[in-house]
Short mmCIF file of C-alpha atoms in Angstrom, two decimals:
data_model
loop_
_atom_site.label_atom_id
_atom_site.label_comp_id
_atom_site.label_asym_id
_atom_site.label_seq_id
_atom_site.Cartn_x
_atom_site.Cartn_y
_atom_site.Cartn_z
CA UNK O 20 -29.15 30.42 -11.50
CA UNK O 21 -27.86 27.80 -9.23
CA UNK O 22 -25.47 26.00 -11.51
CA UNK O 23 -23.99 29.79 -11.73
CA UNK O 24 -23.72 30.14 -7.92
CA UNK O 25 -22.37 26.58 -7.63
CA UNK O 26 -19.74 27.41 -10.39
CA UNK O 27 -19.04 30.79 -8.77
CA UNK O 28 -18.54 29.15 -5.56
CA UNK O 29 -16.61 25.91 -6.84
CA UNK O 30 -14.35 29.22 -8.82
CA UNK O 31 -13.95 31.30 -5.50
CA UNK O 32 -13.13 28.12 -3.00
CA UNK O 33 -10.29 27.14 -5.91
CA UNK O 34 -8.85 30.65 -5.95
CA UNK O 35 -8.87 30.73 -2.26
CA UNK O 36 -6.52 27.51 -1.75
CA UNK O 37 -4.45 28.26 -4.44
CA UNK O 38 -3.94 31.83 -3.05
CA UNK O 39 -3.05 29.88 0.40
CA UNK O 40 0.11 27.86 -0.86
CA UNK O 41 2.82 30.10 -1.79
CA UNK O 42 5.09 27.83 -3.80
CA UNK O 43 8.87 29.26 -5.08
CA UNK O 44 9.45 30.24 -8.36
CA UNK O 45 10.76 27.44 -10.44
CA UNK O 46 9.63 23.84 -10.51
CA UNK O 47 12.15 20.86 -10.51
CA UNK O 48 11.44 18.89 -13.52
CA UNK O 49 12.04 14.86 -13.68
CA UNK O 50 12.03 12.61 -16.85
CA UNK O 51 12.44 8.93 -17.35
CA UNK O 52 12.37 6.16 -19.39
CA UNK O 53 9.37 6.23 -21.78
CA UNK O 54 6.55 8.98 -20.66
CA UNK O 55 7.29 8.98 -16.86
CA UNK O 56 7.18 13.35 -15.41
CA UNK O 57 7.56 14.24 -12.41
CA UNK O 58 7.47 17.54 -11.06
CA UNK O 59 8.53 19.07 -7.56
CA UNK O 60 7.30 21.85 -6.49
CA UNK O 61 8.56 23.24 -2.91
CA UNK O 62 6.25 25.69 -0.80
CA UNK O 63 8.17 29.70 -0.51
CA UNK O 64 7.49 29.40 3.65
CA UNK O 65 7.53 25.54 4.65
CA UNK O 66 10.04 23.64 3.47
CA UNK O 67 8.63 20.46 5.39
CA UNK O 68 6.23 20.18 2.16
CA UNK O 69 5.90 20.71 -1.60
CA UNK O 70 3.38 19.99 -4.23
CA UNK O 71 4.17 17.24 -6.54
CA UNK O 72 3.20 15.28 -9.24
CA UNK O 73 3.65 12.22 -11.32
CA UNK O 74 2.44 11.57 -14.81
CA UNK O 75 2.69 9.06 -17.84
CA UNK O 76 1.99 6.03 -15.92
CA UNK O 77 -0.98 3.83 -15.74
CA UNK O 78 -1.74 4.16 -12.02
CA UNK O 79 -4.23 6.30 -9.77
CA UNK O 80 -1.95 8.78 -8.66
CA UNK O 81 -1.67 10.18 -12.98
CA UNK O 82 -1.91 13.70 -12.94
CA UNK O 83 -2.75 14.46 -9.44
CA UNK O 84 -1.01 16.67 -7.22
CA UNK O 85 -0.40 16.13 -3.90
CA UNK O 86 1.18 18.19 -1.12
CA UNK O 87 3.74 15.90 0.16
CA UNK O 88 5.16 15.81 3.75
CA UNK O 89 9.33 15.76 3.47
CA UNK O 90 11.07 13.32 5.09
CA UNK O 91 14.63 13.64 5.87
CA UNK O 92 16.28 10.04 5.62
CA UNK O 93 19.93 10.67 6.23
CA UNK O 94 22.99 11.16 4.17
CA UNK O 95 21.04 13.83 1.99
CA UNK O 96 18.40 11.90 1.08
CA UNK O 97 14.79 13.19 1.11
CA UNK O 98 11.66 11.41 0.37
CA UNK O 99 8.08 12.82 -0.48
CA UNK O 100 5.67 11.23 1.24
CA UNK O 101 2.28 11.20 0.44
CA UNK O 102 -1.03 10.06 1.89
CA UNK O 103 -2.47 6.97 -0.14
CA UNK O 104 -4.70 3.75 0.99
CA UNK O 105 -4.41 5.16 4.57
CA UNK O 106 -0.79 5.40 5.01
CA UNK O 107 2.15 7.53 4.16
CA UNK O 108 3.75 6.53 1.17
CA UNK O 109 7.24 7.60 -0.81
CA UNK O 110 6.21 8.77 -3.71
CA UNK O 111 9.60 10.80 -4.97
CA UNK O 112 12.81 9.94 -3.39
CA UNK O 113 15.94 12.28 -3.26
CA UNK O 114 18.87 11.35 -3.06
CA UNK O 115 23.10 11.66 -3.25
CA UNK O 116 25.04 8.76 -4.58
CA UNK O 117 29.13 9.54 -4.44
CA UNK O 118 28.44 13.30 -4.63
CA UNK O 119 26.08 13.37 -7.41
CA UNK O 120 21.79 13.90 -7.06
CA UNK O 121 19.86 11.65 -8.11
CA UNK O 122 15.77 11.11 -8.14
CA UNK O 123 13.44 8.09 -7.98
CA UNK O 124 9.60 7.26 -8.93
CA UNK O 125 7.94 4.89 -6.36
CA UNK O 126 3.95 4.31 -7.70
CA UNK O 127 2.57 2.36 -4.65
CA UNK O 128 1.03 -1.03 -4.41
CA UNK O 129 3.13 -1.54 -7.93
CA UNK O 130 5.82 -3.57 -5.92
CA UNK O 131 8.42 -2.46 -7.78
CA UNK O 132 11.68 -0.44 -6.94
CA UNK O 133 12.02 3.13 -7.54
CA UNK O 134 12.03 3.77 -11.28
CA UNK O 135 15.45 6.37 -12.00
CA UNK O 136 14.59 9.71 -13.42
CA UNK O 137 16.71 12.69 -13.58
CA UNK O 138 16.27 16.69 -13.82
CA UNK O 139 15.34 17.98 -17.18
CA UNK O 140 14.29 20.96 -18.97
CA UNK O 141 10.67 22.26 -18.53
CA UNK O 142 8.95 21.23 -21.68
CA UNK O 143 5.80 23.24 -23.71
CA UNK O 144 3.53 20.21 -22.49
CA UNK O 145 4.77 20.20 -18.34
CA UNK O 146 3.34 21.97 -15.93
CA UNK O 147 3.66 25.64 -14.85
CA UNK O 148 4.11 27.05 -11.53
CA UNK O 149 1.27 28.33 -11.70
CA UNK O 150 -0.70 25.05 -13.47
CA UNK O 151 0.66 23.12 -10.62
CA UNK O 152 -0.90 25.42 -7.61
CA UNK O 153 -4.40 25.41 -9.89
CA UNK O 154 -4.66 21.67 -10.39
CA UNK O 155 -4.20 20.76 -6.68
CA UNK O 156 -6.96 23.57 -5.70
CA UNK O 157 -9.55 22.10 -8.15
CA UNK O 158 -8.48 18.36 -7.41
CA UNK O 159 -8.86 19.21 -3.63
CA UNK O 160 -11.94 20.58 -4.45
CA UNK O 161 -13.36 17.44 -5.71
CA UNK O 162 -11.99 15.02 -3.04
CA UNK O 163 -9.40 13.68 -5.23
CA UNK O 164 -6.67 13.53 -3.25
CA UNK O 165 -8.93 12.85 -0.10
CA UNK O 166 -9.95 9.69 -1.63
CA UNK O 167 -6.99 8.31 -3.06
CA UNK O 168 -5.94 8.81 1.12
CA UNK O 169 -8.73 6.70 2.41
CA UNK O 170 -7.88 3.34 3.36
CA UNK O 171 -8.95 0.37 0.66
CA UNK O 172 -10.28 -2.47 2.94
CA UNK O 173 -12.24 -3.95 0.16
CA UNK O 174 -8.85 -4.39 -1.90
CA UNK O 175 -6.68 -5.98 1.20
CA UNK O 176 -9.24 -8.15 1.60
CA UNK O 177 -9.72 -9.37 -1.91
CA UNK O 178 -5.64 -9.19 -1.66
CA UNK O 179 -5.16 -11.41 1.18
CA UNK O 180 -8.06 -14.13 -0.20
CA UNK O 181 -6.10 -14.27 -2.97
CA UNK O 182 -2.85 -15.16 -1.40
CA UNK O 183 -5.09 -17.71 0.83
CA UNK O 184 -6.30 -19.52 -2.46
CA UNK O 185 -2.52 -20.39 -3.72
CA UNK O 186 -1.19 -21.72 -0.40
CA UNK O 187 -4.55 -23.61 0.10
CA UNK O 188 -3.86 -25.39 -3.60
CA UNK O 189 -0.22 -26.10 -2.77
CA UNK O 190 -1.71 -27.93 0.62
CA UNK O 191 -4.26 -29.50 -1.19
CA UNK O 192 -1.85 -31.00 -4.16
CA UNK O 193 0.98 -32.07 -1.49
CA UNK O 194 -2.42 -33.82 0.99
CA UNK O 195 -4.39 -35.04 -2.06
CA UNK O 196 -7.17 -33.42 -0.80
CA UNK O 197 -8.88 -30.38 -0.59
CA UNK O 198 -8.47 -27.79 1.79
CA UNK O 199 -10.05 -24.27 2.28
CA UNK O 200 -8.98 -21.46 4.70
CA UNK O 201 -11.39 -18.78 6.05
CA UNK O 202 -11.01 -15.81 7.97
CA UNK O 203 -13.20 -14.59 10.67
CA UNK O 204 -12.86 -11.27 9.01
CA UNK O 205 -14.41 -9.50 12.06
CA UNK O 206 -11.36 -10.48 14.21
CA UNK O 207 -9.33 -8.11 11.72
CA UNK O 208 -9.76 -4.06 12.17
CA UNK O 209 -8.42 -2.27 9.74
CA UNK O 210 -5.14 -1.02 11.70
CA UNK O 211 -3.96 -4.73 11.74
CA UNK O 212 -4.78 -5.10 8.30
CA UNK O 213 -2.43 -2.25 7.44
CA UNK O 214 -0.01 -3.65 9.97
CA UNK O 215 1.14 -6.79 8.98
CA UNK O 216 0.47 -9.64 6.54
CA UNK O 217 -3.07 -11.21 7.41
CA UNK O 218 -2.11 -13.58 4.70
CA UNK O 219 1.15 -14.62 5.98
CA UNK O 220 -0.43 -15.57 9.56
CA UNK O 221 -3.32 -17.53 8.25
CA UNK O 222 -2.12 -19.56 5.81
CA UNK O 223 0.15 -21.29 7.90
CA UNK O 224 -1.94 -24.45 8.60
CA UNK O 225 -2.25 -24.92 5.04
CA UNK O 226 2.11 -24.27 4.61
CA UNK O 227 3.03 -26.38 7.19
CA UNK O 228 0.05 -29.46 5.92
CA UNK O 229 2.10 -28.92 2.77
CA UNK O 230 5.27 -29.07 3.92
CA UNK O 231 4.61 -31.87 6.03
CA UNK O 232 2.96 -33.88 3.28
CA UNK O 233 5.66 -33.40 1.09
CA UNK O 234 8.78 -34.60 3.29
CA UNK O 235 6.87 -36.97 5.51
CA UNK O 236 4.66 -38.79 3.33
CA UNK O 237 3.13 -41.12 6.61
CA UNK O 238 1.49 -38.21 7.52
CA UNK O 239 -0.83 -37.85 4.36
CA UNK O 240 -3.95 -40.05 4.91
CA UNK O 241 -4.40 -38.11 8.47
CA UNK O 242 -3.72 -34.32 7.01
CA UNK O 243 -5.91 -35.51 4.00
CA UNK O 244 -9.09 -35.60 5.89
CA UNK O 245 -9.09 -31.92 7.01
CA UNK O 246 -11.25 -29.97 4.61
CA UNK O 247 -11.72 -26.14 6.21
CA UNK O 248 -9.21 -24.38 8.16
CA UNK O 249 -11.30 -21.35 10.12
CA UNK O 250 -8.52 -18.45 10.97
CA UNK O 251 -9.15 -15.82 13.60
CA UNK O 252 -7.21 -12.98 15.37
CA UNK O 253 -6.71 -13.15 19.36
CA UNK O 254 -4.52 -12.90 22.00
CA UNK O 255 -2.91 -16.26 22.30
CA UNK O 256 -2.09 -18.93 19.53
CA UNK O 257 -4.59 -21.60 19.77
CA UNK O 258 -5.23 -24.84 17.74
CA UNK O 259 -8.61 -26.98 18.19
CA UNK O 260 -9.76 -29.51 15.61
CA UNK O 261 -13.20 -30.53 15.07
CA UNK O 262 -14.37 -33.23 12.87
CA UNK O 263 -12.32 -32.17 9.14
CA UNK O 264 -12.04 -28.93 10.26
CA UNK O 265 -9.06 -26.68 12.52
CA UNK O 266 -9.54 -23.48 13.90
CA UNK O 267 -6.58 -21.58 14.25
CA UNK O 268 -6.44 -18.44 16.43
CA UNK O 269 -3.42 -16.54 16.02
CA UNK O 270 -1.46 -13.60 17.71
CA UNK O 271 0.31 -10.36 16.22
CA UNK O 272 3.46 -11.15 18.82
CA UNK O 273 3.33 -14.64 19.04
CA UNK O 274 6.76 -16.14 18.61
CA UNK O 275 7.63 -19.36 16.42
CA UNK O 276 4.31 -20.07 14.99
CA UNK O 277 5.19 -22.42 11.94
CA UNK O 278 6.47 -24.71 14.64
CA UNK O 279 3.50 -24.74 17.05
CA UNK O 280 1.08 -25.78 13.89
CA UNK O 281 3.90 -28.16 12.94
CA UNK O 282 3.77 -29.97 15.81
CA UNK O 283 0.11 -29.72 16.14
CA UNK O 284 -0.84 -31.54 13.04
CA UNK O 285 2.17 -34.10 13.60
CA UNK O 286 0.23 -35.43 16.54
CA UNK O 287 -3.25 -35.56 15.20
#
């Protein structure tokens, strides 16, 4: 009896939000190369958003429908911006190129440039109107889209440690030695995080050792015995060596950074 009221309710909350988007009649249809859909489908009584959807590509956003925010970019071009890892993202972009429209596919965190698609003809396996509205309901239902939205520390993280491991190898192959840089992780909130490179700004001890190693060689047997480099966020740029180890305090707005460390570990 309760699985029936759950499904009853799960049925009646569905019907509800699809019965809240009024969407036009027909559906703009995109194709690409290989299986890459898209489908656009603008809201009858807000043209600020639409539903839309990209499939036939190996990524998280397969299948799912968002309701994307419309962003007017100038000279008739509009992109469709969706929510994703806690910031607004282009997911379709619109646009006119010497008087003729044209569509593009950007799948986020891919790195890639928008992938070209153009308008086709509905096909027996895309999407109705009415599919469309139905999907997004249940989807919304479950959290789907909510999810896909919520910021991915755990992956920045993993992202930026990554980054940190090739510029400490360059370092370490230019000093002939072996260097490590860690961040004081608690120093970084998640709005800086999504702001700028934490990667960039803390592997610049390790950059400039390895530049410095590999056009002034006199410097080596100094730079060599530094083994940790400890990274933290602050205020004011700061450099303080202790033993074989630097800690490096950086700054968001700090100008000409490289060169402060460069000069720093010239005159160790």
């Amino acid at each position: 009896m309760l699985k029936t009221l759950s499904f009853l309710t799960l049925c009646l909350l569905t019907a509800f939000r699809a019965q809240a988007i009024e969407v036009v009649d027909y559906p703009i249809y995109l194709g690409g190369a290989q299986s890459l859909k898209a489908v656009i489908l603008p809201l009858k009584n807000d043209n600020s958003k639409a539903l839309v959807q990209v499939s036939g590509v190996n990524h998280a956003v397969d299948r799912v429908v968002f309701l994307a925010e419309l962003q007017n970019r100038g000279q008739s071009s509009v992109a469709y911006r969706i929510a994703y890892d806690g910031q607004p993202r282009t997911l379709i972009l619109k646009g006119m190129n010497w008087g003729n429209e044209y569509f593009q596919v950007f799948l986020p965190d891919t790195g890639r440039d928008g992938v070209n698609v153009g308008t086709v003809e509905q096909s027996e396996t895309d999407p109705t109107r009415e599919a469309l509205v139905e999907r997004y309901g249940l989807q919304n239902s479950e959290g789907i889209q909510k999810k896909l939205a919520q910021f991915n520390r755990d992956k920045h993280v993993k992202n930026t440690e990554a980054m940190l491991s090739e510029k400490d190898s360059e370092a370490s192959q230019a000093c002939g030695s072996t260097i490590k840089t860690r961040i004081d992780w608690t120093s970084v909130n998640d709005e800086l995080l999504k702001d700028v490179s934490i990667g960039a700004y803390c592997s610049q001890v390790a950059g400039e050792m390895a530049r410095i190693c590999g056009y002034h060689p006199q410097f080596k047997a100094d730079l060599a015995a530094l083994q940790t480099v400890q990274c933290k966020f602050g205020e004011v740029l700061k450099l303080r060596r202790q033993g074989n180890e630097v800690t490096f305090m950086t700054a968001k707005d700090a100008a000409n950074q490289s060169d402060f460390v460069n000069a720093y570990l010239r005159n160790f």
